[in-house]
mmCIF file of N, CA and C in Angstrom:
data_model
loop_
_atom_site.group_PDB
_atom_site.id
_atom_site.type_symbol
_atom_site.label_atom_id
_atom_site.label_comp_id
_atom_site.label_asym_id
_atom_site.label_seq_id
_atom_site.Cartn_x
_atom_site.Cartn_y
_atom_site.Cartn_z
ATOM 1 N N MET D 1 61.969 218.718 71.600
ATOM 2 C CA MET D 1 60.993 219.422 72.365
ATOM 3 C C MET D 1 60.089 218.408 73.078
ATOM 4 N N ALA D 2 59.857 218.621 74.336
ATOM 5 C CA ALA D 2 59.080 217.695 75.139
ATOM 6 C C ALA D 2 57.599 217.943 74.988
ATOM 7 N N ASN D 3 56.884 216.865 74.959
ATOM 8 C CA ASN D 3 55.438 216.931 74.892
ATOM 9 C C ASN D 3 54.906 217.210 76.288
ATOM 10 N N ARG D 4 53.964 218.128 76.418
ATOM 11 C CA ARG D 4 53.486 218.483 77.741
ATOM 12 C C ARG D 4 52.632 217.386 78.373
ATOM 13 N N PHE D 5 52.151 216.430 77.573
ATOM 14 C CA PHE D 5 51.345 215.334 78.099
ATOM 15 C C PHE D 5 52.196 214.118 78.474
ATOM 16 N N GLU D 6 53.447 214.156 78.138
ATOM 17 C CA GLU D 6 54.363 213.051 78.410
ATOM 18 C C GLU D 6 54.915 213.196 79.823
ATOM 19 N N ASN D 7 54.928 212.080 80.568
ATOM 20 C CA ASN D 7 55.449 212.102 81.935
ATOM 21 C C ASN D 7 56.934 211.778 81.884
ATOM 22 N N ASN D 8 57.739 212.724 82.214
ATOM 23 C CA ASN D 8 59.189 212.541 82.176
ATOM 24 C C ASN D 8 59.760 212.283 83.564
ATOM 25 N N SER D 9 58.958 211.829 84.473
ATOM 26 C CA SER D 9 59.417 211.600 85.837
ATOM 27 C C SER D 9 60.371 210.409 85.879
ATOM 28 N N ILE D 10 61.384 210.520 86.696
ATOM 29 C CA ILE D 10 62.375 209.447 86.843
ATOM 30 C C ILE D 10 61.918 208.405 87.870
ATOM 31 N N LEU D 11 60.913 208.741 88.664
ATOM 32 C CA LEU D 11 60.457 207.861 89.737
ATOM 33 C C LEU D 11 59.979 206.488 89.252
ATOM 34 N N PRO D 12 59.169 206.365 88.205
ATOM 35 C CA PRO D 12 58.765 205.014 87.761
ATOM 36 C C PRO D 12 59.942 204.164 87.286
ATOM 37 N N LYS D 13 60.907 204.769 86.619
ATOM 38 C CA LYS D 13 62.082 204.006 86.167
ATOM 39 C C LYS D 13 62.908 203.541 87.357
ATOM 40 N N LEU D 14 63.074 204.408 88.332
ATOM 41 C CA LEU D 14 63.843 204.058 89.521
ATOM 42 C C LEU D 14 63.135 202.940 90.293
ATOM 43 N N ARG D 15 61.824 203.028 90.406
ATOM 44 C CA ARG D 15 61.048 202.017 91.120
ATOM 45 C C ARG D 15 61.167 200.656 90.428
ATOM 46 N N SER D 16 61.097 200.622 89.109
ATOM 47 C CA SER D 16 61.205 199.347 88.394
ATOM 48 C C SER D 16 62.615 198.775 88.501
ATOM 49 N N ASN D 17 63.632 199.608 88.507
ATOM 50 C CA ASN D 17 65.010 199.127 88.672
ATOM 51 C C ASN D 17 65.227 198.550 90.067
ATOM 52 N N ILE D 18 64.676 199.201 91.078
ATOM 53 C CA ILE D 18 64.815 198.695 92.449
ATOM 54 C C ILE D 18 64.095 197.355 92.588
ATOM 55 N N MET D 19 62.912 197.240 92.016
ATOM 56 C CA MET D 19 62.178 195.972 92.067
ATOM 57 C C MET D 19 62.953 194.860 91.360
ATOM 58 N N TYR D 20 63.576 195.190 90.249
ATOM 59 C CA TYR D 20 64.380 194.213 89.513
ATOM 60 C C TYR D 20 65.565 193.749 90.359
ATOM 61 N N ILE D 21 66.248 194.661 91.023
ATOM 62 C CA ILE D 21 67.400 194.316 91.867
ATOM 63 C C ILE D 21 66.952 193.460 93.048
ATOM 64 N N VAL D 22 65.843 193.818 93.678
ATOM 65 C CA VAL D 22 65.335 193.038 94.812
ATOM 66 C C VAL D 22 64.948 191.633 94.363
ATOM 67 N N LEU D 23 64.274 191.517 93.238
ATOM 68 C CA LEU D 23 63.877 190.210 92.717
ATOM 69 C C LEU D 23 65.097 189.342 92.410
ATOM 70 N N CYS D 24 66.106 189.913 91.778
ATOM 71 C CA CYS D 24 67.332 189.155 91.478
ATOM 72 C C CYS D 24 68.031 188.709 92.752
ATOM 73 N N THR D 25 68.089 189.580 93.752
ATOM 74 C CA THR D 25 68.728 189.235 95.023
ATOM 75 C C THR D 25 67.986 188.088 95.712
ATOM 76 N N VAL D 26 66.669 188.132 95.709
ATOM 77 C CA VAL D 26 65.875 187.063 96.324
ATOM 78 C C VAL D 26 66.094 185.741 95.588
ATOM 79 N N LEU D 27 66.094 185.771 94.269
ATOM 80 C CA LEU D 27 66.299 184.543 93.494
ATOM 81 C C LEU D 27 67.691 183.952 93.728
ATOM 82 N N ILE D 28 68.708 184.784 93.764
ATOM 83 C CA ILE D 28 70.073 184.298 94.011
ATOM 84 C C ILE D 28 70.175 183.710 95.413
ATOM 85 N N THR D 29 69.558 184.367 96.399
ATOM 86 C CA THR D 29 69.582 183.857 97.770
ATOM 87 C C THR D 29 68.894 182.497 97.864
ATOM 88 N N LEU D 30 67.737 182.355 97.233
ATOM 89 C CA LEU D 30 67.038 181.066 97.243
ATOM 90 C C LEU D 30 67.848 179.973 96.548
ATOM 91 N N PHE D 31 68.507 180.315 95.460
ATOM 92 C CA PHE D 31 69.341 179.356 94.738
ATOM 93 C C PHE D 31 70.499 178.875 95.615
ATOM 94 N N LEU D 32 71.179 179.805 96.281
ATOM 95 C CA LEU D 32 72.302 179.432 97.143
ATOM 96 C C LEU D 32 71.832 178.616 98.345
ATOM 97 N N TYR D 33 70.674 178.939 98.884
ATOM 98 C CA TYR D 33 70.113 178.170 99.992
ATOM 99 C C TYR D 33 69.813 176.735 99.552
ATOM 100 N N GLY D 34 69.271 176.581 98.352
ATOM 101 C CA GLY D 34 68.983 175.247 97.826
ATOM 102 C C GLY D 34 70.239 174.421 97.630
ATOM 103 N N ILE D 35 71.287 175.036 97.126
ATOM 104 C CA ILE D 35 72.560 174.329 96.949
ATOM 105 C C ILE D 35 73.112 173.896 98.299
ATOM 106 N N ASN D 36 73.025 174.757 99.300
ATOM 107 C CA ASN D 36 73.525 174.436 100.632
ATOM 108 C C ASN D 36 72.750 173.265 101.237
ATOM 109 N N MET D 37 71.442 173.250 101.099
ATOM 110 C CA MET D 37 70.634 172.151 101.623
ATOM 111 C C MET D 37 70.952 170.840 100.903
ATOM 112 N N PHE D 38 71.159 170.904 99.597
ATOM 113 C CA PHE D 38 71.526 169.718 98.829
ATOM 114 C C PHE D 38 72.862 169.167 99.316
ATOM 115 N N SER D 39 73.815 170.037 99.585
ATOM 116 C CA SER D 39 75.135 169.624 100.057
ATOM 117 C C SER D 39 75.036 168.956 101.425
ATOM 118 N N GLU D 40 74.237 169.521 102.331
ATOM 119 C CA GLU D 40 74.077 168.929 103.659
ATOM 120 C C GLU D 40 73.418 167.553 103.575
ATOM 121 N N ASN D 41 72.422 167.407 102.708
ATOM 122 C CA ASN D 41 71.766 166.106 102.549
ATOM 123 C C ASN D 41 72.730 165.070 101.994
ATOM 124 N N THR D 42 73.547 165.462 101.040
ATOM 125 C CA THR D 42 74.524 164.546 100.459
ATOM 126 C C THR D 42 75.521 164.091 101.516
ATOM 127 N N LEU D 43 75.967 165.009 102.361
ATOM 128 C CA LEU D 43 76.909 164.670 103.423
ATOM 129 C C LEU D 43 76.271 163.707 104.423
ATOM 130 N N SER D 44 75.011 163.901 104.716
ATOM 131 C CA SER D 44 74.298 163.006 105.625
ATOM 132 C C SER D 44 74.180 161.601 105.026
ATOM 133 N N TYR D 45 73.887 161.516 103.730
ATOM 134 C CA TYR D 45 73.810 160.211 103.060
ATOM 135 C C TYR D 45 75.180 159.525 103.030
ATOM 136 N N GLN D 46 76.246 160.287 102.859
ATOM 137 C CA GLN D 46 77.591 159.709 102.881
ATOM 138 C C GLN D 46 77.884 159.110 104.250
ATOM 139 N N GLU D 47 77.503 159.815 105.306
ATOM 140 C CA GLU D 47 77.750 159.313 106.652
ATOM 141 C C GLU D 47 76.941 158.043 106.918
ATOM 142 N N ASP D 48 75.683 158.030 106.510
ATOM 143 C CA ASP D 48 74.855 156.826 106.672
ATOM 144 C C ASP D 48 75.439 155.647 105.900
ATOM 145 N N SER D 49 75.917 155.908 104.704
ATOM 146 C CA SER D 49 76.518 154.861 103.882
ATOM 147 C C SER D 49 77.793 154.325 104.525
ATOM 148 N N LEU D 50 78.583 155.209 105.118
ATOM 149 C CA LEU D 50 79.816 154.787 105.791
ATOM 150 C C LEU D 50 79.498 153.922 107.006
ATOM 151 N N VAL D 51 78.480 154.283 107.765
ATOM 152 C CA VAL D 51 78.076 153.478 108.924
ATOM 153 C C VAL D 51 77.679 152.074 108.479
ATOM 154 N N LEU D 52 76.854 151.982 107.444
ATOM 155 C CA LEU D 52 76.426 150.669 106.948
ATOM 156 C C LEU D 52 77.597 149.854 106.410
ATOM 157 N N ALA D 53 78.512 150.503 105.703
ATOM 158 C CA ALA D 53 79.673 149.791 105.156
ATOM 159 C C ALA D 53 80.552 149.249 106.275
ATOM 160 N N LEU D 54 80.775 150.039 107.315
ATOM 161 C CA LEU D 54 81.588 149.567 108.439
ATOM 162 C C LEU D 54 80.916 148.398 109.152
ATOM 163 N N GLN D 55 79.622 148.512 109.404
ATOM 164 C CA GLN D 55 78.910 147.414 110.066
ATOM 165 C C GLN D 55 78.978 146.134 109.241
ATOM 166 N N LYS D 56 78.773 146.265 107.944
ATOM 167 C CA LYS D 56 78.804 145.094 107.059
ATOM 168 C C LYS D 56 80.196 144.469 107.038
ATOM 169 N N ASP D 57 81.226 145.293 106.884
ATOM 170 C CA ASP D 57 82.591 144.761 106.797
ATOM 171 C C ASP D 57 83.043 144.129 108.105
ATOM 172 N N ILE D 58 82.683 144.727 109.233
ATOM 173 C CA ILE D 58 83.059 144.158 110.531
ATOM 174 C C ILE D 58 82.368 142.808 110.734
ATOM 175 N N ALA D 59 81.074 142.746 110.435
ATOM 176 C CA ALA D 59 80.334 141.484 110.595
ATOM 177 C C ALA D 59 80.828 140.424 109.620
ATOM 178 N N GLN D 60 81.127 140.828 108.397
ATOM 179 C CA GLN D 60 81.615 139.877 107.396
ATOM 180 C C GLN D 60 82.978 139.319 107.800
ATOM 181 N N CYS D 61 83.839 140.167 108.324
ATOM 182 C CA CYS D 61 85.158 139.704 108.775
ATOM 183 C C CYS D 61 85.004 138.672 109.894
ATOM 184 N N TYR D 62 84.118 138.947 110.839
ATOM 185 C CA TYR D 62 83.921 138.008 111.942
ATOM 186 C C TYR D 62 83.320 136.692 111.449
ATOM 187 N N ALA D 63 82.394 136.775 110.500
ATOM 188 C CA ALA D 63 81.747 135.563 109.986
ATOM 189 C C ALA D 63 82.713 134.705 109.179
ATOM 190 N N ILE D 64 83.572 135.322 108.394
ATOM 191 C CA ILE D 64 84.478 134.572 107.522
ATOM 192 C C ILE D 64 85.721 134.106 108.266
ATOM 193 N N GLU D 65 86.332 135.007 109.034
ATOM 194 C CA GLU D 65 87.643 134.708 109.623
ATOM 195 C C GLU D 65 87.578 134.309 111.090
ATOM 196 N N GLY D 66 86.439 134.534 111.750
ATOM 197 C CA GLY D 66 86.298 134.118 113.140
ATOM 198 C C GLY D 66 86.820 135.125 114.145
ATOM 199 N N PHE D 67 87.209 136.296 113.714
ATOM 200 C CA PHE D 67 87.647 137.350 114.639
ATOM 201 C C PHE D 67 87.277 138.709 114.059
ATOM 202 N N TYR D 68 87.148 139.683 114.957
ATOM 203 C CA TYR D 68 86.863 141.040 114.507
ATOM 204 C C TYR D 68 88.145 141.679 113.992
ATOM 205 N N PRO D 69 88.040 142.600 113.046
ATOM 206 C CA PRO D 69 89.246 143.218 112.481
ATOM 207 C C PRO D 69 90.059 143.934 113.560
ATOM 208 N N PRO D 70 91.368 143.770 113.534
ATOM 209 C CA PRO D 70 92.201 144.393 114.568
ATOM 210 C C PRO D 70 92.300 145.917 114.434
ATOM 211 N N ASP D 71 92.171 146.430 113.220
ATOM 212 C CA ASP D 71 92.245 147.882 113.021
ATOM 213 C C ASP D 71 91.541 148.271 111.727
ATOM 214 N N LEU D 72 91.468 149.552 111.494
ATOM 215 C CA LEU D 72 90.768 150.067 110.317
ATOM 216 C C LEU D 72 91.517 149.731 109.029
ATOM 217 N N ASP D 73 92.834 149.717 109.089
ATOM 218 C CA ASP D 73 93.628 149.376 107.902
ATOM 219 C C ASP D 73 93.325 147.959 107.416
ATOM 220 N N TYR D 74 93.040 147.064 108.343
ATOM 221 C CA TYR D 74 92.695 145.692 107.977
ATOM 222 C C TYR D 74 91.424 145.672 107.130
ATOM 223 N N LEU D 75 90.442 146.475 107.517
ATOM 224 C CA LEU D 75 89.204 146.559 106.731
ATOM 225 C C LEU D 75 89.461 147.171 105.358
ATOM 226 N N GLU D 76 90.314 148.172 105.306
ATOM 227 C CA GLU D 76 90.626 148.806 104.024
ATOM 228 C C GLU D 76 91.369 147.845 103.098
ATOM 229 N N ASP D 77 92.315 147.084 103.656
ATOM 230 C CA ASP D 77 93.135 146.188 102.835
ATOM 231 C C ASP D 77 92.394 144.922 102.409
ATOM 232 N N HIS D 78 91.646 144.310 103.327
ATOM 233 C CA HIS D 78 91.041 143.010 103.057
ATOM 234 C C HIS D 78 89.574 143.053 102.622
ATOM 235 N N TYR D 79 88.869 144.120 102.959
ATOM 236 C CA TYR D 79 87.434 144.174 102.653
ATOM 237 C C TYR D 79 87.048 145.364 101.781
ATOM 238 N N GLY D 80 88.017 146.101 101.318
ATOM 239 C CA GLY D 80 87.771 147.165 100.347
ATOM 240 C C GLY D 80 87.044 148.383 100.887
ATOM 241 N N LEU D 81 87.182 148.656 102.175
ATOM 242 C CA LEU D 81 86.544 149.843 102.744
ATOM 243 C C LEU D 81 87.207 151.099 102.180
ATOM 244 N N VAL D 82 86.387 151.982 101.624
ATOM 245 C CA VAL D 82 86.870 153.249 101.073
ATOM 246 C C VAL D 82 85.980 154.358 101.621
ATOM 247 N N TYR D 83 86.596 155.416 102.125
ATOM 248 C CA TYR D 83 85.830 156.556 102.625
ATOM 249 C C TYR D 83 86.643 157.827 102.425
ATOM 250 N N ASP D 84 85.977 158.962 102.528
ATOM 251 C CA ASP D 84 86.608 160.265 102.340
ATOM 252 C C ASP D 84 87.243 160.695 103.660
ATOM 253 N N SER D 85 88.550 160.530 103.771
ATOM 254 C CA SER D 85 89.235 160.862 105.019
ATOM 255 C C SER D 85 89.351 162.368 105.239
ATOM 256 N N ASP D 86 89.096 163.170 104.211
ATOM 257 C CA ASP D 86 89.080 164.622 104.395
ATOM 258 C C ASP D 86 87.787 165.079 105.072
ATOM 259 N N THR D 87 86.726 164.301 104.921
ATOM 260 C CA THR D 87 85.429 164.662 105.494
ATOM 261 C C THR D 87 85.160 163.929 106.802
ATOM 262 N N PHE D 88 85.603 162.675 106.905
ATOM 263 C CA PHE D 88 85.308 161.853 108.073
ATOM 264 C C PHE D 88 86.589 161.358 108.728
ATOM 265 N N TYR D 89 86.546 161.284 110.052
ATOM 266 C CA TYR D 89 87.608 160.648 110.822
ATOM 267 C C TYR D 89 86.971 159.467 111.543
ATOM 268 N N ILE D 90 87.584 158.296 111.422
ATOM 269 C CA ILE D 90 87.046 157.098 112.065
ATOM 270 C C ILE D 90 87.973 156.700 113.206
ATOM 271 N N ASP D 91 87.412 156.686 114.413
ATOM 272 C CA ASP D 91 88.146 156.216 115.588
ATOM 273 C C ASP D 91 87.757 154.757 115.795
ATOM 274 N N TYR D 92 88.709 153.860 115.575
ATOM 275 C CA TYR D 92 88.463 152.421 115.635
ATOM 276 C C TYR D 92 89.287 151.852 116.782
ATOM 277 N N THR D 93 88.607 151.307 117.790
ATOM 278 C CA THR D 93 89.297 150.726 118.941
ATOM 279 C C THR D 93 88.864 149.275 119.092
ATOM 280 N N ALA D 94 89.817 148.366 118.917
ATOM 281 C CA ALA D 94 89.539 146.936 119.073
ATOM 282 C C ALA D 94 89.915 146.516 120.489
ATOM 283 N N PHE D 95 89.003 145.802 121.162
ATOM 284 C CA PHE D 95 89.246 145.354 122.529
ATOM 285 C C PHE D 95 89.785 143.935 122.581
ATOM 286 N N GLY D 96 89.533 143.180 121.551
ATOM 287 C CA GLY D 96 89.978 141.802 121.484
ATOM 288 C C GLY D 96 89.422 141.184 120.218
ATOM 289 N N SER D 97 89.908 140.003 119.903
ATOM 290 C CA SER D 97 89.489 139.389 118.646
ATOM 291 C C SER D 97 88.051 138.876 118.688
ATOM 292 N N ASN D 98 87.498 138.704 119.901
ATOM 293 C CA ASN D 98 86.140 138.176 120.003
ATOM 294 C C ASN D 98 85.133 139.206 120.532
ATOM 295 N N MET D 99 85.540 140.464 120.636
ATOM 296 C CA MET D 99 84.649 141.524 121.114
ATOM 297 C C MET D 99 84.449 142.564 120.013
ATOM 298 N N TYR D 100 83.196 142.980 119.845
ATOM 299 C CA TYR D 100 82.883 143.969 118.806
ATOM 300 C C TYR D 100 83.657 145.260 119.094
ATOM 301 N N PRO D 101 84.332 145.789 118.090
ATOM 302 C CA PRO D 101 85.144 146.996 118.307
ATOM 303 C C PRO D 101 84.280 148.234 118.545
ATOM 304 N N ASP D 102 84.872 149.217 119.188
ATOM 305 C CA ASP D 102 84.214 150.505 119.395
ATOM 306 C C ASP D 102 84.575 151.397 118.209
ATOM 307 N N VAL D 103 83.577 151.795 117.435
ATOM 308 C CA VAL D 103 83.808 152.591 116.229
ATOM 309 C C VAL D 103 83.036 153.898 116.351
ATOM 310 N N THR D 104 83.750 155.006 116.200
ATOM 311 C CA THR D 104 83.128 156.326 116.216
ATOM 312 C C THR D 104 83.513 157.054 114.940
ATOM 313 N N ILE D 105 82.505 157.573 114.251
ATOM 314 C CA ILE D 105 82.738 158.333 113.022
ATOM 315 C C ILE D 105 82.557 159.806 113.347
ATOM 316 N N LEU D 106 83.599 160.578 113.110
ATOM 317 C CA LEU D 106 83.540 162.019 113.345
ATOM 318 C C LEU D 106 83.427 162.733 112.012
ATOM 319 N N ASN D 107 82.403 163.548 111.884
ATOM 320 C CA ASN D 107 82.211 164.354 110.684
ATOM 321 C C ASN D 107 82.966 165.664 110.896
ATOM 322 N N LYS D 108 84.025 165.879 110.135
ATOM 323 C CA LYS D 108 84.881 167.047 110.338
ATOM 324 C C LYS D 108 84.180 168.356 110.013
ATOM 325 N N SER D 109 83.336 168.364 109.005
ATOM 326 C CA SER D 109 82.709 169.622 108.598
ATOM 327 C C SER D 109 81.545 170.008 109.515
ATOM 328 N N LYS D 110 80.753 169.039 109.962
ATOM 329 C CA LYS D 110 79.618 169.339 110.834
ATOM 330 C C LYS D 110 79.988 169.242 112.306
ATOM 331 N N LYS D 111 81.163 168.681 112.591
ATOM 332 C CA LYS D 111 81.641 168.493 113.953
ATOM 333 C C LYS D 111 80.649 167.682 114.792
ATOM 334 N N THR D 112 80.186 166.567 114.200
ATOM 335 C CA THR D 112 79.296 165.646 114.895
ATOM 336 C C THR D 112 79.929 164.264 114.924
ATOM 337 N N ALA D 113 79.438 163.422 115.825
ATOM 338 C CA ALA D 113 79.981 162.072 115.958
ATOM 339 C C ALA D 113 78.857 161.046 115.916
ATOM 340 N N THR D 114 79.159 159.889 115.318
ATOM 341 C CA THR D 114 78.239 158.760 115.273
ATOM 342 C C THR D 114 78.980 157.545 115.801
ATOM 343 N N THR D 115 78.392 156.873 116.778
ATOM 344 C CA THR D 115 79.015 155.691 117.362
ATOM 345 C C THR D 115 78.294 154.453 116.852
ATOM 346 N N ILE D 116 79.075 153.454 116.446
ATOM 347 C CA ILE D 116 78.535 152.185 115.964
ATOM 348 C C ILE D 116 78.664 151.171 117.081
ATOM 349 N N ARG D 117 77.576 150.534 117.380
ATOM 350 C CA ARG D 117 77.590 149.499 118.423
ATOM 351 C C ARG D 117 77.018 148.222 117.881
#
């Protein structure tokens, strides 16, 4: 038997459930946004690191051997250059043994390019 002073309305329960669902949705969205931003920052740091590694290896090759590397494989074999070829494409064009090569790094996921001069 129901008490006449008891509020049996479904509206407060429905309102609290909707607020709970909205709060959970907002928290999940913020969490996923944070993960996405972290991933983009990591990719940017990888690209910066690759640029520095290429510059260092090219300069070191010229200083030690007296010529610029003829191709990218030479840097990988002799100077230990390692990079993620699934994420980055490196266009390496050598003009001569005494001219700095034209190096362009293409980021496959962001579809951006960085040129090293």
